Short mmCIF file of C-alpha atoms in Angstrom, two decimals:
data_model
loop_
_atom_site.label_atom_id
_atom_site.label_comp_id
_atom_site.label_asym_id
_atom_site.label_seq_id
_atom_site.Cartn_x
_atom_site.Cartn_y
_atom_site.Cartn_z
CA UNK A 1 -46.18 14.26 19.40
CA UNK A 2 -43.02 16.31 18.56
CA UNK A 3 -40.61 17.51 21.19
CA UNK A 4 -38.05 20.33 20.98
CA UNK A 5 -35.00 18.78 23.75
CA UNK A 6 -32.53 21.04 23.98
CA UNK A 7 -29.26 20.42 22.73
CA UNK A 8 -25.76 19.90 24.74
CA UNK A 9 -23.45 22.52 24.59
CA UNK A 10 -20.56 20.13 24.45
CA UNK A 11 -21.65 17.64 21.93
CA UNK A 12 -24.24 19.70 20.21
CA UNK A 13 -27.00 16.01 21.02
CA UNK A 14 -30.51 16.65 22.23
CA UNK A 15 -30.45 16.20 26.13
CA UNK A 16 -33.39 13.42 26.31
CA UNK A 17 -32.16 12.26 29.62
CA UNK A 18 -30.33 13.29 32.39
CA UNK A 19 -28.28 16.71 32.29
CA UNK A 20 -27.05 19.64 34.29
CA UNK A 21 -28.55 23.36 33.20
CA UNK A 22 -27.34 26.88 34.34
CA UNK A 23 -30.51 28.70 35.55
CA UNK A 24 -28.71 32.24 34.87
CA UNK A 25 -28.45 31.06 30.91
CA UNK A 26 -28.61 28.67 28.01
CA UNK A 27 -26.00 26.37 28.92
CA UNK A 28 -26.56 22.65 29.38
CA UNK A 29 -24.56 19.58 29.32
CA UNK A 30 -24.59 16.29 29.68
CA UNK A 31 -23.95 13.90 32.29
CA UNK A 32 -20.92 12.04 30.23
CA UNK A 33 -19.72 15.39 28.76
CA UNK A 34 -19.03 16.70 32.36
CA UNK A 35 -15.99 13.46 32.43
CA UNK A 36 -14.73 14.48 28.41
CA UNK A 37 -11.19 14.18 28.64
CA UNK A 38 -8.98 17.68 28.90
CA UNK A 39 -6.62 16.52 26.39
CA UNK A 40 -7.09 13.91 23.90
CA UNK A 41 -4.19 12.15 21.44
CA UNK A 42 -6.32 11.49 18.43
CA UNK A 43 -4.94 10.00 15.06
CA UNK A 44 -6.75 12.66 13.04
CA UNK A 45 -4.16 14.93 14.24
CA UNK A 46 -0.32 14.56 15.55
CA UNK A 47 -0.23 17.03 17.73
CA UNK A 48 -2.10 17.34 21.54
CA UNK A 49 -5.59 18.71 20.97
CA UNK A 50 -7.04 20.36 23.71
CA UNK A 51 -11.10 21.01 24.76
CA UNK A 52 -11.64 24.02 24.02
CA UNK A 53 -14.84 24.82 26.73
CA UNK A 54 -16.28 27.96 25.43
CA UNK A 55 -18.90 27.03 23.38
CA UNK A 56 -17.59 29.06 19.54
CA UNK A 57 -17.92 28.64 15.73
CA UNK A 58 -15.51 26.69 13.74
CA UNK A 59 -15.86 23.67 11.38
CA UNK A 60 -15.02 20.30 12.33
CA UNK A 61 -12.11 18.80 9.84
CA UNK A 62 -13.37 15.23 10.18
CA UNK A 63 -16.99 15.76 9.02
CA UNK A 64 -16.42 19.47 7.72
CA UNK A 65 -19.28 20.77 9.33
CA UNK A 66 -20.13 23.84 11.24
CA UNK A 67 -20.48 23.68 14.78
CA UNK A 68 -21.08 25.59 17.82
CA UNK A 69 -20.22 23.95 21.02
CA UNK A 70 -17.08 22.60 22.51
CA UNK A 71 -13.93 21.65 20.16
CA UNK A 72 -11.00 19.80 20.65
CA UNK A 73 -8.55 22.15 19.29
CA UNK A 74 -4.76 22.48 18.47
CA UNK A 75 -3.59 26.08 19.10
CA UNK A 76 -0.34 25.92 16.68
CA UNK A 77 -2.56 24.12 13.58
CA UNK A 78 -5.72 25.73 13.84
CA UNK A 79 -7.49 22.45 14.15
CA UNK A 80 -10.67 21.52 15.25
CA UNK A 81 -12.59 18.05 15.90
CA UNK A 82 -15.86 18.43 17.10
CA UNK A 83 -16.95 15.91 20.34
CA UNK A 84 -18.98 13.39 18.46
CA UNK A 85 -16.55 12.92 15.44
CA UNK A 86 -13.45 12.53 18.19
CA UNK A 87 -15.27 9.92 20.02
CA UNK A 88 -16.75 8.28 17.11
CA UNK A 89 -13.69 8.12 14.80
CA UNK A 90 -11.78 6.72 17.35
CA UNK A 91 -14.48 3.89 18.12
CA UNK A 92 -14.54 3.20 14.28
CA UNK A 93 -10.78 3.09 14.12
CA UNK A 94 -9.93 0.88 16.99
CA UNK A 95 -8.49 -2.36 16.18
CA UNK A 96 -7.33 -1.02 12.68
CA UNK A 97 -4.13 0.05 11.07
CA UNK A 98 -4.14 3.88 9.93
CA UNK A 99 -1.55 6.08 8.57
CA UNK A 100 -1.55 10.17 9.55
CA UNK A 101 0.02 11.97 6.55
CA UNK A 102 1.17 15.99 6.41
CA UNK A 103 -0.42 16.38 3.36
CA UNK A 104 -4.33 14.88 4.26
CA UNK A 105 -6.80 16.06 6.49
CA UNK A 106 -7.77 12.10 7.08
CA UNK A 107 -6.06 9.61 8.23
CA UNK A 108 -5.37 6.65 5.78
CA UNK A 109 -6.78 3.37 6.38
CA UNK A 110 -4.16 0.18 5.68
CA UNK A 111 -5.21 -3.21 4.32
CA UNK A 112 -4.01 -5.62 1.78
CA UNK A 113 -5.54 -5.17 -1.89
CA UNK A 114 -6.27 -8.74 -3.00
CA UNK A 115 -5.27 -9.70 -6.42
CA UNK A 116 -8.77 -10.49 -7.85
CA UNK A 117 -9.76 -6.80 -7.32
CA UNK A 118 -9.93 -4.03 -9.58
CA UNK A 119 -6.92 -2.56 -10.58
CA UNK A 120 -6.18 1.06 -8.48
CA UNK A 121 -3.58 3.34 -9.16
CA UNK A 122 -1.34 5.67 -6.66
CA UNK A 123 -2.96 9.03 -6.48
CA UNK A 124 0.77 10.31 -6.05
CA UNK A 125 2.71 8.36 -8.33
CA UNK A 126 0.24 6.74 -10.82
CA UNK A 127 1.39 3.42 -10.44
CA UNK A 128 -0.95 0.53 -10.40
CA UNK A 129 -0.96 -0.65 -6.38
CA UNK A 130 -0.77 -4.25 -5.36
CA UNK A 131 -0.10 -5.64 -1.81
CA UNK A 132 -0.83 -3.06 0.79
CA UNK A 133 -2.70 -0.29 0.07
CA UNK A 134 -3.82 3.18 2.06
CA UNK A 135 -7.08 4.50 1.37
CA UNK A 136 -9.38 7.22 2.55
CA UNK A 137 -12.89 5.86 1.14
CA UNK A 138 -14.08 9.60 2.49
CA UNK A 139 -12.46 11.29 -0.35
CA UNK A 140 -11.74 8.64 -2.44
CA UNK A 141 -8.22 8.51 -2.42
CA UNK A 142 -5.50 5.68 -2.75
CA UNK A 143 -1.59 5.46 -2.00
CA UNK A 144 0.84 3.12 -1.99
CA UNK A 145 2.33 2.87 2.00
CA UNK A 146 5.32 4.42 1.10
CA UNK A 147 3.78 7.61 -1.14
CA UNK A 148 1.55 7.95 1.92
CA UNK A 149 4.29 8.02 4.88
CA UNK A 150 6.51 10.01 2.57
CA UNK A 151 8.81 12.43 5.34
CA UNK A 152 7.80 15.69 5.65
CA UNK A 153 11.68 16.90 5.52
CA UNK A 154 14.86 15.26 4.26
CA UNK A 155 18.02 16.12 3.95
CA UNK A 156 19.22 15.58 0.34
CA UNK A 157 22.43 15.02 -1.46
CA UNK A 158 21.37 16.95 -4.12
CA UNK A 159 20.77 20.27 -2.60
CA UNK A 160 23.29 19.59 0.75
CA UNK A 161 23.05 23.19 2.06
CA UNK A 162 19.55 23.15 2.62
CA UNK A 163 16.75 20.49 4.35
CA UNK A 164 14.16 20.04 1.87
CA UNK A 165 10.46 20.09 2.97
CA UNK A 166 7.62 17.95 1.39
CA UNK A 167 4.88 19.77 -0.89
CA UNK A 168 1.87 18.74 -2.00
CA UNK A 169 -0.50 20.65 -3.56
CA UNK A 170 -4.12 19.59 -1.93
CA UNK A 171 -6.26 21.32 -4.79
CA UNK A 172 -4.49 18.00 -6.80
CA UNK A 173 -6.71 15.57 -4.06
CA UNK A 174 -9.49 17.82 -4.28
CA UNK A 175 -9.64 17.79 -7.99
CA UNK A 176 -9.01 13.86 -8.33
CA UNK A 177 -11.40 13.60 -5.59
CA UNK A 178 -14.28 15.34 -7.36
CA UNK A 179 -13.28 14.01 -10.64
CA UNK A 180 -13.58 10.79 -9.82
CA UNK A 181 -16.71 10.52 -7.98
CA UNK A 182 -18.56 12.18 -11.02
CA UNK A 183 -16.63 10.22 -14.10
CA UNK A 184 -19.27 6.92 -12.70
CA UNK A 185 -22.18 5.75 -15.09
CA UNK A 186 -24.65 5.86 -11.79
CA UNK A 187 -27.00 8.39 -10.73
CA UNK A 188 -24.97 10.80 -8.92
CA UNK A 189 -26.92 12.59 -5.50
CA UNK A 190 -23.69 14.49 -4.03
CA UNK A 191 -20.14 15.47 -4.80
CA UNK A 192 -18.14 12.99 -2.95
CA UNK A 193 -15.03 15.41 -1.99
CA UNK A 194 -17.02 17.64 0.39
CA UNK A 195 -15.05 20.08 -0.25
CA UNK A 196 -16.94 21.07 -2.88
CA UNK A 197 -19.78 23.89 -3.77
CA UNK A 198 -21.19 25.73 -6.10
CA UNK A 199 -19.37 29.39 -6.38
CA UNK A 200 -21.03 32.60 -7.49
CA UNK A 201 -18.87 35.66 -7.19
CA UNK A 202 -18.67 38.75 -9.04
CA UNK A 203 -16.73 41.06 -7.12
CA UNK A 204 -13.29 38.97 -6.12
CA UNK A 205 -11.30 37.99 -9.43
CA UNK A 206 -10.28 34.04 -9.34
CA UNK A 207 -8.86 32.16 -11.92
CA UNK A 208 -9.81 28.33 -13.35
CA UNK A 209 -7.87 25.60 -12.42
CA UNK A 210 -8.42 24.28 -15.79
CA UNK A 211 -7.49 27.11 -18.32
CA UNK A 212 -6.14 29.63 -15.43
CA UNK A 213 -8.45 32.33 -17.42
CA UNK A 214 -10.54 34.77 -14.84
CA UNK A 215 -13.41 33.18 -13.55
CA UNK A 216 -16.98 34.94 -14.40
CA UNK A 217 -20.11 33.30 -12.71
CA UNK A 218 -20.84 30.33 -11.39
CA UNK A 219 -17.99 27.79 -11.08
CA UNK A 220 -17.44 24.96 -8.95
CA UNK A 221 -15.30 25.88 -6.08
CA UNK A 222 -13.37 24.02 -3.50
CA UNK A 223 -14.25 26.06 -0.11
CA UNK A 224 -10.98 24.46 1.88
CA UNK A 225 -8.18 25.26 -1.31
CA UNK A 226 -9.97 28.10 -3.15
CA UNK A 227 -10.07 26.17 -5.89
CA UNK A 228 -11.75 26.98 -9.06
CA UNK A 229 -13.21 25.16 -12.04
CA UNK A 230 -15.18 26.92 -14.98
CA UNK A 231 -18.30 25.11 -15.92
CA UNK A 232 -17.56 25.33 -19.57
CA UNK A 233 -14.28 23.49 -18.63
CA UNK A 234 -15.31 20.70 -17.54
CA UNK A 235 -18.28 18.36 -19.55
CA UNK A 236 -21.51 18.06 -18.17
CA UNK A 237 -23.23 14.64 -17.66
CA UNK A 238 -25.76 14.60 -15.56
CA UNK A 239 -27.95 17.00 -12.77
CA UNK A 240 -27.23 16.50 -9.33
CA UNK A 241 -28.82 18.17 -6.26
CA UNK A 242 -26.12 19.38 -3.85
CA UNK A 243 -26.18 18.20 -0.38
CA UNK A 244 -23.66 20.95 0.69
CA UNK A 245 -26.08 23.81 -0.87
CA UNK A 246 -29.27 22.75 -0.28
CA UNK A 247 -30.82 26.50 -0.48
CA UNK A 248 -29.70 26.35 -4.26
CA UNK A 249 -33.32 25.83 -6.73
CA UNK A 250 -31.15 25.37 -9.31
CA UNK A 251 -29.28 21.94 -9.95
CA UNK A 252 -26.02 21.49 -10.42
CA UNK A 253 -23.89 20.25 -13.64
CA UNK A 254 -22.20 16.86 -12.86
CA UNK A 255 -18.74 16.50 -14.41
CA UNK A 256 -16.66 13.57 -16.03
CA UNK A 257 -13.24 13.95 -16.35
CA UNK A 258 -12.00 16.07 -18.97
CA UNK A 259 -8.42 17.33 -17.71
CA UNK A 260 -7.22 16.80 -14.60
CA UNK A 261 -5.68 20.13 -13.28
CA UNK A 262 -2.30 19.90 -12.10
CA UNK A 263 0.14 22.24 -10.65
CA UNK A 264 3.26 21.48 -12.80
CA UNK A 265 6.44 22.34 -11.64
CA UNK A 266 10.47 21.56 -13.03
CA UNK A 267 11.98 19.26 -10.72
CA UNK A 268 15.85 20.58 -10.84
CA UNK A 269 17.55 16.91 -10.58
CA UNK A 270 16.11 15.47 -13.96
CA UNK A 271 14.56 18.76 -15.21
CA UNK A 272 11.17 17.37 -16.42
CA UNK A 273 9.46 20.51 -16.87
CA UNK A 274 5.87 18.72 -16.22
CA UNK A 275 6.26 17.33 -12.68
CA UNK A 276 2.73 17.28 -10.67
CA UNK A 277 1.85 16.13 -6.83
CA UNK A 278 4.67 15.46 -4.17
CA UNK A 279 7.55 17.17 -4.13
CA UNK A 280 10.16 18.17 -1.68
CA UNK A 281 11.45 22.16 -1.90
CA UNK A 282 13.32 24.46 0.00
CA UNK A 283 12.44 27.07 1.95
CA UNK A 284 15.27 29.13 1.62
CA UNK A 285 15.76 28.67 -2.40
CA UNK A 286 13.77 27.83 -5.77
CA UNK A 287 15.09 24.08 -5.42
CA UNK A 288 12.49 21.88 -6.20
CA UNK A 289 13.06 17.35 -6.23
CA UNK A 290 10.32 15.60 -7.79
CA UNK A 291 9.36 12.61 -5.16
CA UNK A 292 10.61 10.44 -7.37
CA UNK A 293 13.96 11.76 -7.78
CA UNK A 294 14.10 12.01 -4.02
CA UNK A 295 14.87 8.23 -3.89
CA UNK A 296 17.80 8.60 -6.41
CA UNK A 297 21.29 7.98 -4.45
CA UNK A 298 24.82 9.11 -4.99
CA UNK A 299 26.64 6.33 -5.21
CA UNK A 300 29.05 6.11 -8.48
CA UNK A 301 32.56 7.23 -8.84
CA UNK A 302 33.69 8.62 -11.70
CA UNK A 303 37.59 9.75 -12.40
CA UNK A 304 38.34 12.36 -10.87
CA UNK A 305 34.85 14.55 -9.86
CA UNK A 306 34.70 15.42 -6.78
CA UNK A 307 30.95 14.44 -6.21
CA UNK A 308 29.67 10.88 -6.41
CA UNK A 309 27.81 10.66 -9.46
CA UNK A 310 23.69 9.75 -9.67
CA UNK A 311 22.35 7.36 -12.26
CA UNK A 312 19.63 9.10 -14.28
CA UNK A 313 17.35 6.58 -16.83
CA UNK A 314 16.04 10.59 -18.56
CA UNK A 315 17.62 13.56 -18.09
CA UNK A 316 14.38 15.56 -20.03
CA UNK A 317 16.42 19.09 -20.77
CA UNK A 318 19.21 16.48 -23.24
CA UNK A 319 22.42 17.99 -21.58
CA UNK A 320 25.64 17.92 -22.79
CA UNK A 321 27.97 14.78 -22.49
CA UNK A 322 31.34 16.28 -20.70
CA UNK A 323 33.32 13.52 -22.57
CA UNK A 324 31.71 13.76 -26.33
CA UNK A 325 30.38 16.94 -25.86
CA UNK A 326 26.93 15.85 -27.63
CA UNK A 327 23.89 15.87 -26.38
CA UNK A 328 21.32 12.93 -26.49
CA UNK A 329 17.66 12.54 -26.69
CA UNK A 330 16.39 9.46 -24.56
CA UNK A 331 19.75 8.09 -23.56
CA UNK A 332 20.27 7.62 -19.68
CA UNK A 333 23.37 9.67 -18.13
CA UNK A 334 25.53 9.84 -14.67
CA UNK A 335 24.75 13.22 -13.16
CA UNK A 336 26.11 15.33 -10.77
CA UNK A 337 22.89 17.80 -9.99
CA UNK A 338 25.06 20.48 -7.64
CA UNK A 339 27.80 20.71 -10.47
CA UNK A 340 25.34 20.17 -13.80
CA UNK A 341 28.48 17.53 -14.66
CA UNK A 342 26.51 14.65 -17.14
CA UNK A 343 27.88 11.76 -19.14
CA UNK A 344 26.20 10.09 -21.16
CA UNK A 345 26.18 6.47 -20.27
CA UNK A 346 27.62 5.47 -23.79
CA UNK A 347 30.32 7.27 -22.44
CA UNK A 348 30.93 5.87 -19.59
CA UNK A 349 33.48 2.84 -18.82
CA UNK A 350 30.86 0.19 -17.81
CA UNK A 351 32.09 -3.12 -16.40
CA UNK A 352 32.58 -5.70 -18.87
CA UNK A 353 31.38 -8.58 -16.42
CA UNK A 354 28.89 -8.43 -13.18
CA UNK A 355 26.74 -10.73 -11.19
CA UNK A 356 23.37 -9.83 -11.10
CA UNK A 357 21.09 -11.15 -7.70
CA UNK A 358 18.74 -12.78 -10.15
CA UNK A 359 20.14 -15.39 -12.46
CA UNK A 360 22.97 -17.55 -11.57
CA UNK A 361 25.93 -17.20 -13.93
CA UNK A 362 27.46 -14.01 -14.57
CA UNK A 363 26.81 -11.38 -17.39
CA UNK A 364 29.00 -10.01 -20.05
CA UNK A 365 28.59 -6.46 -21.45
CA UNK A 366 28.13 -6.63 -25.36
CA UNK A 367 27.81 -3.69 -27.50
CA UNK A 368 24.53 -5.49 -28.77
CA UNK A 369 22.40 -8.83 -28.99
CA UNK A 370 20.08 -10.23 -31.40
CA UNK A 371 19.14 -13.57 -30.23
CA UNK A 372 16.89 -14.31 -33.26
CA UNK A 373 15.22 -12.77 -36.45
CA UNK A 374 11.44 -12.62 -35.00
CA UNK A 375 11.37 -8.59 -34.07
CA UNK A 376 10.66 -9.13 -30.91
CA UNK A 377 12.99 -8.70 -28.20
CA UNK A 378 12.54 -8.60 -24.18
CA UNK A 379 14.57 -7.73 -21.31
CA UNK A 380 14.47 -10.73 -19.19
CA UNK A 381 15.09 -8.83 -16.08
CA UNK A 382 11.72 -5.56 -16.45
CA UNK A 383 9.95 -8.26 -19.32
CA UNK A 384 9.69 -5.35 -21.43
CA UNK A 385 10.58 -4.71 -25.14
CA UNK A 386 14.25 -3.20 -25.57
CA UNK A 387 16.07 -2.66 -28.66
CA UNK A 388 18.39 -4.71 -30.50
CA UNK A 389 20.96 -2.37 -31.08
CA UNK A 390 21.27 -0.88 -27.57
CA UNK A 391 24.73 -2.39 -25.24
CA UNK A 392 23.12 -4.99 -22.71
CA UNK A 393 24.33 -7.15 -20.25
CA UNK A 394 24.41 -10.94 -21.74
CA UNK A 395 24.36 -14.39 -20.21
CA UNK A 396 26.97 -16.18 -22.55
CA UNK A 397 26.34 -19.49 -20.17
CA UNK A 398 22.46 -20.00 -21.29
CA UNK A 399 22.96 -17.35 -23.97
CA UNK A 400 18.46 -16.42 -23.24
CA UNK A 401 19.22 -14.30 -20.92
CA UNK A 402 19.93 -10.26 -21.56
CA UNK A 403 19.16 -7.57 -19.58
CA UNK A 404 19.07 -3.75 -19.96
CA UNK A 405 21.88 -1.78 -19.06
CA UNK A 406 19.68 -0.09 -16.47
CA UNK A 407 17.96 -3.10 -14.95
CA UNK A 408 21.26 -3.93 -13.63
CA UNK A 409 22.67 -1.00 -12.37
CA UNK A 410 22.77 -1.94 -8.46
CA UNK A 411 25.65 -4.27 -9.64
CA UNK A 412 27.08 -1.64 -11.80
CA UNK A 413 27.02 0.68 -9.36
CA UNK A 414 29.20 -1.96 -6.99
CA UNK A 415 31.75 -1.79 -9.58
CA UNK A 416 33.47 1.79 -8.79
CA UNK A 417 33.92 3.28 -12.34
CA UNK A 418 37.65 4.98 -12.80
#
């Protein structure tokens, strides 16, 4: 026999047992809802979120549904957890580490990746993660602990009149997200970034995140980021039946990855004209720092510039040397970013001997080293190949032992340079 309970209009759960009614209209709640906590402190969020007790539409941000009952809601963000997900996420949470980030709707879980598992790279930097690792197996996403607690403002030594806020563009996570979940050999049943659905619209003009050309038809659309993707951009695999859109007949085109859309922006400290993901900006200006760059110091002297200068290992538009007036291709250079002052680091009076935290006696600066005739030569301090003619930094003690000018630059950098 099949029975109809009514539902709670806090939590939205049938009422099977006991629960209090209003005989003037449809309200009902239960028992346990009546003690729900006024304020909660949930990790999902960082600021207060308040129940909201007027039953109202709004979608939950941990399980992105629609609901219609009570909400624990911040005011200032516009966020909303519905009272199942904030009860249940904290119960599944409790006893683990988790990281809240500015940039992620979900918090990131914390653990230690093993060193027999599969190899996973940094969906902010692209570099291959080992020790601790911060994932959000809900959207498929993975960060090193530092690219996930990145600060949401600095102040920056580059660009001192100004703070400089963090931004990330989330139709990046949506995009690897979706990506990802379709480039598997398995039978796929749903999108995994439920974000996702199918988009059909004539009348409002959007453009592909792919090509950026209008978008005419049916694409696949991120409903959070209005984010687009052309079906002829992207490589069918497979039919899938949508979870999200289960009123669609039709089936939907499963993707593998193609391109990966990216945002690209010019990061004004190294000028890479192709920068993607984090990035810190400021609100006031067009400055933009590639994250990366954001961890670059002043901290080298040079004659008589007023500005310490920062060591740069590619400075991508080649500026000009202000001591040889040439310009370089691949060469690293001291920059001062608020003047545009360079100099090439063949240019620059290195110290002829430092002592370098990893090998014991001290290294001599030679204008270059060939230690035999096999082709093959290795900085001892990165392991990887350098080239024979380059300056290096040479152990005359063991004489196996060279390392590239920029593997030792700490210790340079201790040397103030005239």
């Amino acid at each position: 026999m099949n029975h109809d309970f009514p539902s709670c209009s806090a939590c939205g759960e049938p009422c099977f047992e006991k629960y209090f009614a209003c005989s003037k209209c449809k309200f009902l709640i239960h028992e346990l809802c009546l003690e729900l906590p006024q304020e909660i402190q949930h990790f999902f969020h960082p600021c207060l979120l308040s129940l909201q007790q007027e039953p109202t539409n709004f979608i939950c941000r941990a399980c992105e549904k629609s609901r219609s009952q009570f909400a624990y809601h911040c005011n200032r963000c516009n966020f909303c957890l519905d009272v199942e997900c904030a009860q249940m996420f904290t119960r599944n949470f409790e006893g683990q580490n988790y990281i809240l980030s500015c940039y992620h709707h979900h918090p990131f879980v914390l653990c230690n990746k093993e060193r027999n598992d599969h190899v996973v790279s940094c969906d902010r930097c692209n570099q291959v993660i080992s020790g601790e690792i911060c994932s959000c197996n809900q959207c498929d996403i993975y960060l090193h602990r530092s690219c996930a607690a990145a600060p949401q403002q600095i102040e920056h030594p580059f660009h001192p009149n100004h703070n400089l806020t963090l931004f990330f563009d989330e139709k990046l996570l949506c995009t690897v997200s979706i990506l990802k979940s379709l480039d598997k050999k398995v039978e796929v049943k749903y999108l995994r970034h439920k974000h996702f659905s199918i988009h059909d619209d004539k009348e409002n003009e959007v453009c592909c995140g792919v090509c950026e050309k209008q978008v005419c038809g049916q694409s696949y659309e991120c409903i959070r980021c209005k984010f687009f993707i052309h079906q002829d951009c992207i490589e069918p695999v497979e039919e899938l039946q949508h979870p999200l859109q289960p009123h669609y007949n039709d089936s939907l085109i499963g993707v593998s990855r193609k391109t990966l859309p990216r945002k690209k922006f010019t990061c004004d400290a190294c000028s890479c004209k192709s920068c993607f993901g984090f990035s810190y900006r400021c609100e006031e200006c067009s400055f933009k720092l590639y994250a990366n760059c954001a961890s670059l110091k002043r901290s080298i002297k040079y004659k008589d510039h007023e500005h310490l200068l920062t060591f740069f290992e590619k400075v991508y538009d080649d500026p000009q040397c202000e001591v040889c007036n040439n310009s370089y291709t691949d060469v690293s250079y001291l920059r001062c970013v608020e003047c545009d002052f360079n100099v090439d680091l063949l240019c620059v009076p290195l110290p002829s001997t430092i002592k370098h935290k990893y090998h014991i006696e001290p290294l001599h600066l030679v204008d270059y080293f060939v230690e035999d005739y096999s082709g093959e030569y290795y900085c001892d301090a990165c392991e990887n190949s350098r080239d024979p003619r380059e300056s290096v930094y040479h152990c005359a003690a063991c004489s196996n032992y060279v390392a590239h000018i920029s593997c030792v630059i700490d210790e340079v950098r201790s040397n103030s340079l005239p």
